[in-house]
Coordinates of C-alpha atoms in Angstrom, one line a residue:
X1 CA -25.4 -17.5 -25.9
X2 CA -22.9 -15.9 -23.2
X3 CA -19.1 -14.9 -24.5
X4 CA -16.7 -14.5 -22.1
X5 CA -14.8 -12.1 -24.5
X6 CA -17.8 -9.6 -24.2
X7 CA -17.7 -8.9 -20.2
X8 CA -15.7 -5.9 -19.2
X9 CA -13.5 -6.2 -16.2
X10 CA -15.2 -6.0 -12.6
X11 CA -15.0 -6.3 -8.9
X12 CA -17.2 -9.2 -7.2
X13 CA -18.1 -9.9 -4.2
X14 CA -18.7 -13.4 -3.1
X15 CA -19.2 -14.0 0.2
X16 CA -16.0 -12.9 2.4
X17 CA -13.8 -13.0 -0.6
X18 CA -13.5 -10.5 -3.4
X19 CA -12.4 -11.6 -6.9
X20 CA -11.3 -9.9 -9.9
X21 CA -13.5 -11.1 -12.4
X22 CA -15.0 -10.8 -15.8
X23 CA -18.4 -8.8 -15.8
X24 CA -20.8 -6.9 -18.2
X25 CA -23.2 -6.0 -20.1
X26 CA -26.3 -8.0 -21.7
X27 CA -26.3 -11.0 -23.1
X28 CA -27.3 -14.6 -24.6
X29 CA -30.8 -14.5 -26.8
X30 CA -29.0 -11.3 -27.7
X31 CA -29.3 -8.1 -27.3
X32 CA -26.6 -7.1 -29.7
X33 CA -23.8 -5.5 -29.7
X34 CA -22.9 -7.2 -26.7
X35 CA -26.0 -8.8 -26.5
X36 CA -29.2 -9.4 -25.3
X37 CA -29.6 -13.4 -25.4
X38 CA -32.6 -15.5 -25.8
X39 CA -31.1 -18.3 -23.8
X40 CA -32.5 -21.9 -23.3
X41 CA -35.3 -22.0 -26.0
X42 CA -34.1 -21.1 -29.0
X43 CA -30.5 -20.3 -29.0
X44 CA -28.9 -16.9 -29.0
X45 CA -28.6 -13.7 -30.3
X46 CA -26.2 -11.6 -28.4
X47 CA -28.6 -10.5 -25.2
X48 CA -31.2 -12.3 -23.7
X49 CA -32.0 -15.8 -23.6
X50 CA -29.4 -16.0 -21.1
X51 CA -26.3 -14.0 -21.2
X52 CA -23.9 -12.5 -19.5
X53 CA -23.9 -10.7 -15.8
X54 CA -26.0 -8.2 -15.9
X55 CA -24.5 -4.3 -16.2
X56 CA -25.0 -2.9 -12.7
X57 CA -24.1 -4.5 -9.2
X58 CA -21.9 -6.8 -8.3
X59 CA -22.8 -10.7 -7.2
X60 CA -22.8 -11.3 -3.8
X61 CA -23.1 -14.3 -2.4
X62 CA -24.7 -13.9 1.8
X63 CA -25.9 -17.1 1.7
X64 CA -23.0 -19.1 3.1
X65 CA -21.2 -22.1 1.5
X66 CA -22.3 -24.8 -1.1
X67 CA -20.6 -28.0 -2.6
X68 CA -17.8 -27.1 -4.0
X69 CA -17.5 -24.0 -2.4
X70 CA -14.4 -22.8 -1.2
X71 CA -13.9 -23.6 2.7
X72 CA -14.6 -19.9 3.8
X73 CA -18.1 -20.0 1.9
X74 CA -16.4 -18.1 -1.0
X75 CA -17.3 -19.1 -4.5
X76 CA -13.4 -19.3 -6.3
X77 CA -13.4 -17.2 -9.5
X78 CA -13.2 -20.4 -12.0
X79 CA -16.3 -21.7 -10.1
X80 CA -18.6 -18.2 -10.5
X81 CA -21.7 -19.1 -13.2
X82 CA -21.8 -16.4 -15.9
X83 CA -25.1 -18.3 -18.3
X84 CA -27.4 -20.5 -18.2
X85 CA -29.1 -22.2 -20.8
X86 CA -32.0 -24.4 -20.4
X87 CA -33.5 -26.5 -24.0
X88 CA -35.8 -30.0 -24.0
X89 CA -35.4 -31.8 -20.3
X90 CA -31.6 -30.4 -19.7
X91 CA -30.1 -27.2 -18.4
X92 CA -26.3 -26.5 -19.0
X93 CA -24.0 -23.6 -17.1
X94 CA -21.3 -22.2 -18.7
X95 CA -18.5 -20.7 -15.6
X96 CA -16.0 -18.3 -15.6
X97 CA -13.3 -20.9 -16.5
X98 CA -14.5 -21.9 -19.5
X99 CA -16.3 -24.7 -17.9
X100 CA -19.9 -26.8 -18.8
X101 CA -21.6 -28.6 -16.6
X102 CA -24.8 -30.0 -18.3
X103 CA -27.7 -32.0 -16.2
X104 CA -31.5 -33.8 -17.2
X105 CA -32.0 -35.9 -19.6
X106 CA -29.1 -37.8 -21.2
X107 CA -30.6 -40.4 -23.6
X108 CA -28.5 -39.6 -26.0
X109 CA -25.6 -38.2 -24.8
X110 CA -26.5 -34.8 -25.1
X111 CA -24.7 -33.8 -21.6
X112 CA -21.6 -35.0 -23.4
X113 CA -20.1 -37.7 -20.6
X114 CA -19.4 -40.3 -22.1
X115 CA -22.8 -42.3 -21.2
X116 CA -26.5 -42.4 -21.0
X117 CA -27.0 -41.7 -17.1
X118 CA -29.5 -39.0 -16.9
X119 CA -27.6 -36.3 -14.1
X120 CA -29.9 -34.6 -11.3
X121 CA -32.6 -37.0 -10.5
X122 CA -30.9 -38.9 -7.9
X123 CA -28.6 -38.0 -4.6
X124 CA -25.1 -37.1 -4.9
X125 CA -24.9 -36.1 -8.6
X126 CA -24.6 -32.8 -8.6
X127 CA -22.1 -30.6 -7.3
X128 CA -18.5 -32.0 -7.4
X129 CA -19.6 -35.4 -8.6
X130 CA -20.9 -33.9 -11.5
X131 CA -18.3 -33.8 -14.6
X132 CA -17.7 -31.0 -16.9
X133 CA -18.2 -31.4 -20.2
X134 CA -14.8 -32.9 -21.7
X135 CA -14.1 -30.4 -24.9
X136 CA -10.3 -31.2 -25.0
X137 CA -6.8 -30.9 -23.1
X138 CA -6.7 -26.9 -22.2
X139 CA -9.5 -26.4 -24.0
X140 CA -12.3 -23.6 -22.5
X141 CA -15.4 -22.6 -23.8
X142 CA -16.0 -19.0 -24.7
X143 CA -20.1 -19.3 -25.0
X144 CA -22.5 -22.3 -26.0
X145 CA -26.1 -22.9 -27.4
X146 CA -28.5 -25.8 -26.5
X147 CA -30.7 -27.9 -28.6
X148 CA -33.1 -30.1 -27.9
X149 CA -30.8 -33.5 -27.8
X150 CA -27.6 -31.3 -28.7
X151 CA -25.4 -28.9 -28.0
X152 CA -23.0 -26.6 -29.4
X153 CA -20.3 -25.0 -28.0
X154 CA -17.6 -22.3 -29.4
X155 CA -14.0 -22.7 -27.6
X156 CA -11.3 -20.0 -27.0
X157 CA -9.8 -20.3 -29.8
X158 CA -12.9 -19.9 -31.8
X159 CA -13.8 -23.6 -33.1
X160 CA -17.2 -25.2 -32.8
X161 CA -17.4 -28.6 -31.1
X162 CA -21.6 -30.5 -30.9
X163 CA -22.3 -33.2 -29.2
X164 CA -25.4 -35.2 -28.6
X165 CA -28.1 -35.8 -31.2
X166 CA -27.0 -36.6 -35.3
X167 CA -29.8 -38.1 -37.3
X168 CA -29.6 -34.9 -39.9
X169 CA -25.7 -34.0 -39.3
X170 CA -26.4 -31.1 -36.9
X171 CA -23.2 -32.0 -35.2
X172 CA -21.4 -31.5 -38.1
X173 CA -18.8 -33.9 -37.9
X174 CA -19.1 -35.0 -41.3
X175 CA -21.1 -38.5 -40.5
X176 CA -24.1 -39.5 -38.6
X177 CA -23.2 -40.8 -35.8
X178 CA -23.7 -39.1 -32.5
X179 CA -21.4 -38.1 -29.9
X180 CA -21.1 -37.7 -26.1
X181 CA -23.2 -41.2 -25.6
X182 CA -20.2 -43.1 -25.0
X183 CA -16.7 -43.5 -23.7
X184 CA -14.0 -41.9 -25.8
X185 CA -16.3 -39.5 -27.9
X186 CA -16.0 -36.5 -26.3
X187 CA -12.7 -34.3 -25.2
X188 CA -9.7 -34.4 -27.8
X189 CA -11.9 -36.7 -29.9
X190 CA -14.4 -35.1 -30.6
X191 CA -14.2 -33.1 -33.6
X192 CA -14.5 -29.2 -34.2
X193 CA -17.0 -28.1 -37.1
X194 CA -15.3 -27.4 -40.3
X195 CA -16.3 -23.8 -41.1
X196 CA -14.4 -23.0 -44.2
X197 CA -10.4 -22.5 -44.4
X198 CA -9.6 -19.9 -41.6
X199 CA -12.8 -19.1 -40.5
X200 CA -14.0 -19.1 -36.9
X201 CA -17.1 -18.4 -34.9
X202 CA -18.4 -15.8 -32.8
X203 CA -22.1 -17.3 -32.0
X204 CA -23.6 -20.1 -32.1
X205 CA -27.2 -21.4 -32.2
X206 CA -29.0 -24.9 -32.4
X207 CA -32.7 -25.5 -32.9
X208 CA -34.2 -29.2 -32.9
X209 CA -32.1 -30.8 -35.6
X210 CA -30.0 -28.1 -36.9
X211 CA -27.0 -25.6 -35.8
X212 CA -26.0 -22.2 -37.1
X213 CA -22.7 -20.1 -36.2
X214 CA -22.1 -16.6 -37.3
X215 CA -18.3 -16.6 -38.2
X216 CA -15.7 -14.1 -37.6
X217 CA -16.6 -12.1 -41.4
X218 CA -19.9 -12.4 -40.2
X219 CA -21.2 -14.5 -42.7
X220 CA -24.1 -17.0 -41.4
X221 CA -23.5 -21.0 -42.0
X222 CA -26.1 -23.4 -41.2
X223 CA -26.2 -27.6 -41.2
X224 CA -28.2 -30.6 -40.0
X225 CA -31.7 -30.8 -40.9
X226 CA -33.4 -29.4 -43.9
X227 CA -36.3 -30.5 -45.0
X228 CA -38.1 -27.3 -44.6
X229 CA -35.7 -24.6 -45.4
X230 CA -34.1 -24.0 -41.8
X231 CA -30.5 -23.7 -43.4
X232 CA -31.6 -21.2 -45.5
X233 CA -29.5 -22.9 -48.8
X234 CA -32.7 -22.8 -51.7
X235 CA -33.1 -26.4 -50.7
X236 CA -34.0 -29.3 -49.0
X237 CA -31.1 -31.1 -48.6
X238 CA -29.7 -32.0 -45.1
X239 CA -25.6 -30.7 -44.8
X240 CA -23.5 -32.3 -42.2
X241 CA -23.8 -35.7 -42.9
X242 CA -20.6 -36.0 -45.4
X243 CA -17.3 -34.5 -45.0
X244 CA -18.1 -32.8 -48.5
X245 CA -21.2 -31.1 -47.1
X246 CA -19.3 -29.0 -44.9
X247 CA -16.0 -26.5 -45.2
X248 CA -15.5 -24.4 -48.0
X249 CA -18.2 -26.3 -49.8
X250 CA -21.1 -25.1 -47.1
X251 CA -22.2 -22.2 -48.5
X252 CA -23.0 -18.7 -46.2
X253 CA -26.7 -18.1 -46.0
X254 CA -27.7 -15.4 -48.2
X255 CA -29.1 -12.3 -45.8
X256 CA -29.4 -10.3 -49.0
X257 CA -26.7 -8.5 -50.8
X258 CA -23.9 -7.2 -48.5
X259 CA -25.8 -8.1 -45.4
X260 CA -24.6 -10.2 -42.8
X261 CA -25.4 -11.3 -39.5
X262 CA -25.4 -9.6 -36.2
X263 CA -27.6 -12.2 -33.9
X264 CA -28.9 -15.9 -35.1
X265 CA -31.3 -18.4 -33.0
X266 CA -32.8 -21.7 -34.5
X267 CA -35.9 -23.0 -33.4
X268 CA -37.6 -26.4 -34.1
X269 CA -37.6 -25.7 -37.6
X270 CA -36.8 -22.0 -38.4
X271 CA -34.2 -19.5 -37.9
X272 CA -33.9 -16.0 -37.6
X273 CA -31.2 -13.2 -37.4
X274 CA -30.7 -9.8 -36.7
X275 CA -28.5 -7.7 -39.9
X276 CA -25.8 -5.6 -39.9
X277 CA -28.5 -3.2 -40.7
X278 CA -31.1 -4.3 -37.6
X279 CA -33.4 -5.6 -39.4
X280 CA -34.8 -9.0 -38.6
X281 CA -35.2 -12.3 -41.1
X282 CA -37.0 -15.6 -40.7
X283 CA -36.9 -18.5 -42.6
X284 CA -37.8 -22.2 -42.5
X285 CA -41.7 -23.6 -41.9
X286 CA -43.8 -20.9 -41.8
X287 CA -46.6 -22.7 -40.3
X288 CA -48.9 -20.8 -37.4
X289 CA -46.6 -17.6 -38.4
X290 CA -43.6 -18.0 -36.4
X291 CA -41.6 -16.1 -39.9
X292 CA -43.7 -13.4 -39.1
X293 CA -44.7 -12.1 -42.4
X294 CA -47.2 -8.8 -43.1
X295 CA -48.6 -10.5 -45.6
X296 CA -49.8 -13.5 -43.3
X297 CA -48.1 -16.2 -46.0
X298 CA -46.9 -18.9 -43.9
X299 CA -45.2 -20.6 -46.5
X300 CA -42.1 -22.6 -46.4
X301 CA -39.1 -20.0 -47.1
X302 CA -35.3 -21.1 -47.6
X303 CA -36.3 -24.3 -49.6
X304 CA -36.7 -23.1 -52.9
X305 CA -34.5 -21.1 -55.2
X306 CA -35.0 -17.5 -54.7
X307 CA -36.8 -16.9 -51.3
X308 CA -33.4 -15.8 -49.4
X309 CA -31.3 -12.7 -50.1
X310 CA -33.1 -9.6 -51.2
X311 CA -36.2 -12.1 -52.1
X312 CA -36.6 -12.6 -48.6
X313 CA -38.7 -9.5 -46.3
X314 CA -37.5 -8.5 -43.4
X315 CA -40.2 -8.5 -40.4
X316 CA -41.9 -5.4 -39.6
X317 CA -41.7 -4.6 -35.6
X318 CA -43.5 -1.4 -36.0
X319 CA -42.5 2.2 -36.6
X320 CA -38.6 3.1 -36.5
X321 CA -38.2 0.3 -34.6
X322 CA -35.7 -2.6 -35.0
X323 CA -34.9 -5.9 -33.0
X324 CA -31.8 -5.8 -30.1
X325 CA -32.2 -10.0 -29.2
X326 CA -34.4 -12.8 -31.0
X327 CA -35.6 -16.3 -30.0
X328 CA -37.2 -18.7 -31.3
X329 CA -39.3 -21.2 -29.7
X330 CA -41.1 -24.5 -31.0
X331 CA -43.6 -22.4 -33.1
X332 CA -43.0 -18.9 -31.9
X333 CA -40.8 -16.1 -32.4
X334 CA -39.8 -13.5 -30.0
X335 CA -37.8 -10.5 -30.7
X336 CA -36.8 -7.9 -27.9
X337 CA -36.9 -4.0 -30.0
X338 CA -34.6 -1.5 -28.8
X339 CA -37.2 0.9 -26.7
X340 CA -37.3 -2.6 -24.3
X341 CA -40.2 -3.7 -25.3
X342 CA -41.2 -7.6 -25.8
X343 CA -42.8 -8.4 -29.2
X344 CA -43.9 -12.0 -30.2
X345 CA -45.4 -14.3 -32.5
X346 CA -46.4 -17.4 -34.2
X347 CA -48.7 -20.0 -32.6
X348 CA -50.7 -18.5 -29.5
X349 CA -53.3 -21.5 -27.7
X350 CA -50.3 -21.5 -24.5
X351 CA -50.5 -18.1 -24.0
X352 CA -46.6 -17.4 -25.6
X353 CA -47.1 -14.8 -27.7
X354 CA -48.5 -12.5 -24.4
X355 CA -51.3 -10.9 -26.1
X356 CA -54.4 -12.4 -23.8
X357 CA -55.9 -14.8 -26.1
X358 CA -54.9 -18.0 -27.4
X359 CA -54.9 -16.5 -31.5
X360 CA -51.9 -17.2 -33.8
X361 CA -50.1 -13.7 -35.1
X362 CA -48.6 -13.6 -38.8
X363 CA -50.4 -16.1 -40.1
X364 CA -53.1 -13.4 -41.5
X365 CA -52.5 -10.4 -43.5
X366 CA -51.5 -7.0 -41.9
X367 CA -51.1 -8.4 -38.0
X368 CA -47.2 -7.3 -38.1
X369 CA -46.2 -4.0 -37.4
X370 CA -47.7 -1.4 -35.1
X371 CA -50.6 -3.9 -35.6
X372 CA -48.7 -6.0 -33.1
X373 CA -48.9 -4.9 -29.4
X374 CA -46.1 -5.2 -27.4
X375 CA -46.2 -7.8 -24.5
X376 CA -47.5 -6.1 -21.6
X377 CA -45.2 -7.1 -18.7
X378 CA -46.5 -4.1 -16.1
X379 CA -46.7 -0.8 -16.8
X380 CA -43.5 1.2 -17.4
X381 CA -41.6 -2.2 -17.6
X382 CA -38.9 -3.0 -19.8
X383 CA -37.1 -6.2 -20.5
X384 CA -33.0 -6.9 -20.2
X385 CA -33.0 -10.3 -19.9
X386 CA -35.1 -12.8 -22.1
X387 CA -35.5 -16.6 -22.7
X388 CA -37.6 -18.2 -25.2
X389 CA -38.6 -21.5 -24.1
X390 CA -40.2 -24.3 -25.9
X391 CA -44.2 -22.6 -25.8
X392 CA -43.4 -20.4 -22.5
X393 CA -41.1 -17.4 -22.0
X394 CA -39.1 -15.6 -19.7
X395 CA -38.3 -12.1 -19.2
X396 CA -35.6 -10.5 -16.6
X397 CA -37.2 -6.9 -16.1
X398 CA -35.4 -3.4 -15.6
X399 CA -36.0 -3.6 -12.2
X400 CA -34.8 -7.3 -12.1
X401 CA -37.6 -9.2 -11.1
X402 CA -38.6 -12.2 -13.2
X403 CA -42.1 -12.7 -15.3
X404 CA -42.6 -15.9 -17.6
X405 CA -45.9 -16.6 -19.4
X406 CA -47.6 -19.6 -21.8
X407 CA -47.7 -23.1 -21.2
X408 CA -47.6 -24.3 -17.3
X409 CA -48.4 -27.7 -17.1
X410 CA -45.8 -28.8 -15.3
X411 CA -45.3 -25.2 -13.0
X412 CA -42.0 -23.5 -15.5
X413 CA -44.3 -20.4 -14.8
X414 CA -43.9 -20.6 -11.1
X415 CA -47.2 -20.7 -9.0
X416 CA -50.3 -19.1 -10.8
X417 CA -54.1 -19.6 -10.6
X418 CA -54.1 -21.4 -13.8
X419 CA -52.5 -23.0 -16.9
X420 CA -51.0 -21.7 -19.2
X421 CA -51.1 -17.7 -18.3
X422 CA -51.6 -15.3 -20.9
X423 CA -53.8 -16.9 -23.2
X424 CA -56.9 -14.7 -21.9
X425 CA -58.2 -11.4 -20.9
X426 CA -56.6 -9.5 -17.9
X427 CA -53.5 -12.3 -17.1
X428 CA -50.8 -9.8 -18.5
X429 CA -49.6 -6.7 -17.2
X430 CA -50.0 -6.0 -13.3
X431 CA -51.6 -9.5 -13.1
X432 CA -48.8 -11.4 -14.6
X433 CA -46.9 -12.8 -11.6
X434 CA -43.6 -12.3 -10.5
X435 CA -41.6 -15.6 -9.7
X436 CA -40.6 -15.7 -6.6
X437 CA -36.9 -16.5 -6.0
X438 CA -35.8 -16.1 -2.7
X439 CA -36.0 -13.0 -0.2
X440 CA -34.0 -9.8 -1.4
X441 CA -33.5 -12.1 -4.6
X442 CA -32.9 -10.8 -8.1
X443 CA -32.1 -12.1 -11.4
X444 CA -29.6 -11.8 -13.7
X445 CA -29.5 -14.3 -16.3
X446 CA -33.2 -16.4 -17.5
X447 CA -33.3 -19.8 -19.2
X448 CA -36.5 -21.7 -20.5
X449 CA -36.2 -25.1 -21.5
X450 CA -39.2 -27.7 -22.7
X451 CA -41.4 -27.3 -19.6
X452 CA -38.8 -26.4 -17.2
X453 CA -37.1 -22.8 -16.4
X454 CA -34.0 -21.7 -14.5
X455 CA -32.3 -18.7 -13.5
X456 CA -28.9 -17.5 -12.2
X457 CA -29.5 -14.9 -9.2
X458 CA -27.5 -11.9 -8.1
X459 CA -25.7 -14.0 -5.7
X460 CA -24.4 -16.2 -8.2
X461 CA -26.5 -19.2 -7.5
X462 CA -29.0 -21.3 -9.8
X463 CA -32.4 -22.2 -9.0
X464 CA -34.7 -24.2 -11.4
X465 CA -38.4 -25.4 -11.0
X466 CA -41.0 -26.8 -13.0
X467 CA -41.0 -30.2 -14.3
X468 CA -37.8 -32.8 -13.2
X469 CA -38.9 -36.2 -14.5
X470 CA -35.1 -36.3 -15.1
X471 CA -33.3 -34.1 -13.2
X472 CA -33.5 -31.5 -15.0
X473 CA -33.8 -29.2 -11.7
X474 CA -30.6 -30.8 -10.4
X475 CA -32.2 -31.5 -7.0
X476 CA -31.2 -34.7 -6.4
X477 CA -35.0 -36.2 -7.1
X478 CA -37.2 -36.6 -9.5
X479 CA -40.5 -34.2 -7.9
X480 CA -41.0 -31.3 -9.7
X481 CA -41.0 -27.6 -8.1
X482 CA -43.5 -24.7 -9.2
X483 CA -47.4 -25.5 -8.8
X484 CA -47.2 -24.9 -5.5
X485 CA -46.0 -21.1 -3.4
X486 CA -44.4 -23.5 -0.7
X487 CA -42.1 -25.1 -3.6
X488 CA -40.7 -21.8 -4.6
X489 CA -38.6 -18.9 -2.9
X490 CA -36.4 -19.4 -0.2
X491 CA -38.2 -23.2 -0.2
X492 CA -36.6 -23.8 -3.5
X493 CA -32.8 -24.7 -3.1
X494 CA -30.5 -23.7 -5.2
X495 CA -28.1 -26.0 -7.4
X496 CA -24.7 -27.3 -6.5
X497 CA -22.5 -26.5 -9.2

């Protein structure tokens, strides 16, 4: 999850005009303080999952104009695409106004027009015929977080407005009936969260049928779907659903005592955040151990009295170390530590977890630790961007070149010599390919969604590949990019936004 607020003033330089714009440090998964954000997959902690542009360089834009370009070739400031986000079959771009523009799949409303029309898979959708997402009169967004089938988004004046998806009352609206799928839903009608009297948000994350915001005290709330623990409450009730569920009456998840939360991201059925103190906490279903627990139990946590707070063990990362960014996938975890390094977890047979073989990690006793190699992403490399996508992952390196690894069935890897890529023997490290993006490309910003992955260059563009079904890589068609070397580099287009 990106925040405007975060990005320090900068100059940059888009094709023959210069703007004065907002600029920065790390950011969406989260790589905290400013943050490192796992984007697209598994929602945010401050830093790497998509975030913020990148400290270092400014965004240049050689490549001549675009739709919706300015008639010079010149992006204009409230046009420039500072995140990206990528969850399920639908990527979403948050720009420098405040704007969203979401395309993919729409089935239920989860691109929040007003309608079902899936955006991207046929001519003359994109660019300036495609909408923002209506969040109200003068309203602008200030970051977001993607679900699978909805989306979350925190506004400038600190409010939460979802849209999309509400069988368990993850839009927290106080009913159960989704928004975004028809005309008159979204915009001034659509309701903001109800957080508690006075309370605001400063992140946001949503998993498949649930949302989480850390507020402005810090404290954690959670709501939607419950069954195994994933709002962290000692139950298995489902909040959202009733007016009563939600306010004052939603109750802070309990971090331990006088902890609260730094970073939060919500996968299909778990959640994690980083501590005031750094550490790192899971909770939810612990199956294929995605909580990452030493002692390999991959029980259920957060549905039962007594397994949050001080009852509930932080995850071990190793030796003095401690987690910058986290994201969570379908059944893995990823945390990015604060030497750089890439650790995951969880269920293994794609290949998402890094480690050369196909085995689960912390669902057996003493795997955790400095048991738990670090992914090797080539030697001497460290990561500053990083997405966790539904069983694949992303990384944006130091030297900002872009590696993903796990499932590839539909090419979100980019071209390799098989599928997935990193679930054997000698496919990591100098062998892990580099996606190719474009000549003299870089990237700044990663995004990872169900079997699709996108990123935001140095030259402020977009380019996604991998399965489009739906649109979901905004080219106008439904023929996926990525199997192939001749679909990707200067060959694959980038968006019109």
């Amino acid at each position: 999850m990106f925040d405007l607020r975060r990005l320090p003033m900068r100059r940059t330089h888009i094709g023959r005009s210069t703007w004065r714009i907002l600029g920065g440090s790390l950011g969406a998964l989260t790589l905290l303080a400013c943050g490192i954000e796992l984007s697209g997959g598994g929602s945010v902690s401050p830093g790497v999952d998509g975030g913020p542009l990148t400290d270092g360089g400014s965004i240049t834009n050689p490549d001549g104009a675009l739709e919706g370009d300015a008639s010079d070739g010149s992006v204009p400031p409230a046009a420039v695409v500072v995140d990206v986000q990528s969850r399920g079959a639908r990527s979403c771009v948050l720009r420098m106004d405040g704007a969203i523009k979401c395309w993919g799949r729409n089935q239920v409303g989860q691109l929040g027009l007003g309608d079902l029309e899936h955006r991207g898979d046929k001519p003359g959708q994109m660019g300036l015929s495609l909408p923002t997402v209506p969040l109200g009169a003068g309203v602008r967004a200030r970051s977001f977080a993607l679900g699978v089938e909805h989306a979350c988004a925190i506004l400038d004046d600190g409010r939460v407005k979802c849209w999309g998806s509400n069988y368990a009352g993850q839009l927290g609206v106080g009913d159960l009936g989704g928004r975004g799928a028809l005309p008159g839903q979204m915009g001034d009608a659509l309701a903001a969260v109800n957080l508690g009297t006075g309370r605001t948000a400063t992140m946001v994350a949503a998993g498949t049928g649930h949302s989480c915001a850390i507020l402005d005290n810090a404290a954690l709330k959670c709501w939607g779907q419950n069954a195994v623990g994933q709002l962290g409450l000692g139950d298995a009730k489902d909040r959202g659903a009733a007016p009563a569920d939600l306010g004052d009456a939603l109750p802070p998840v309990d971090l331990g005592a006088g902890r609260t939360a730094k970073a939060v991201a919500a996968g299909e059925a778990h959640t994690c955040a980083i501590l005031d103190n750094d550490t790192l906490k899971c909770w939810g279903l612990g199956l294929n151990g995605r909580l990452g627990r030493s002692d390999g139990d991959t029980s259920t946590r957060g549905n039962d009295a007594g397994e949050m707070g001080d009852g509930l063990l932080a995850i071990d990362l190793g030796t003095g170390r401690h987690a910058v960014a986290v994201g969570a996938g379908k059944e893995h975890t990823c945390a990015v530590l604060d030497n750089g390094t890439l650790k995951c977890w969880g269920k293994g047979t794609s290949g998402q977890l890094g480690q050369g073989n196909g085995s689960e990690i912390g669902n057996q006793n003493n795997e955790m630790g400095d048991k738990l190699a670090p992914v090797d992403l080539g030697a001497g490399r460290t990561v500053k961007r990083f997405a966790t996508g539904w069983e694949h992952n992303c990384a944006v390196l130091d030297d900002n070149l872009l590696r993903c690894f796990g499932s590839n069935t539909q090419g979100q890897l980019g071209p390799t010599t098989s599928s997935p890529w990193g679930n054997q023997a000698n496919e990591m490290g100098a062998n892990l390919p580099t996606v190719m993006l474009g000549a003299g490309r870089t990237v700044v910003i990663a995004a990872a969604g169900e079997d699709h992955s996108c990123a935001l260059l140095e030259n402020g563009r977009v380019k996604c590949w991998g399965k489009n079904d739906v649109g979901q890589l905004g080219q106008g068609d439904t023929k996926p990019r990525g199997k192939n070397a001749s679909d990707m580099a200067d060959a694959l287009l980038p968006i019109l936004l």
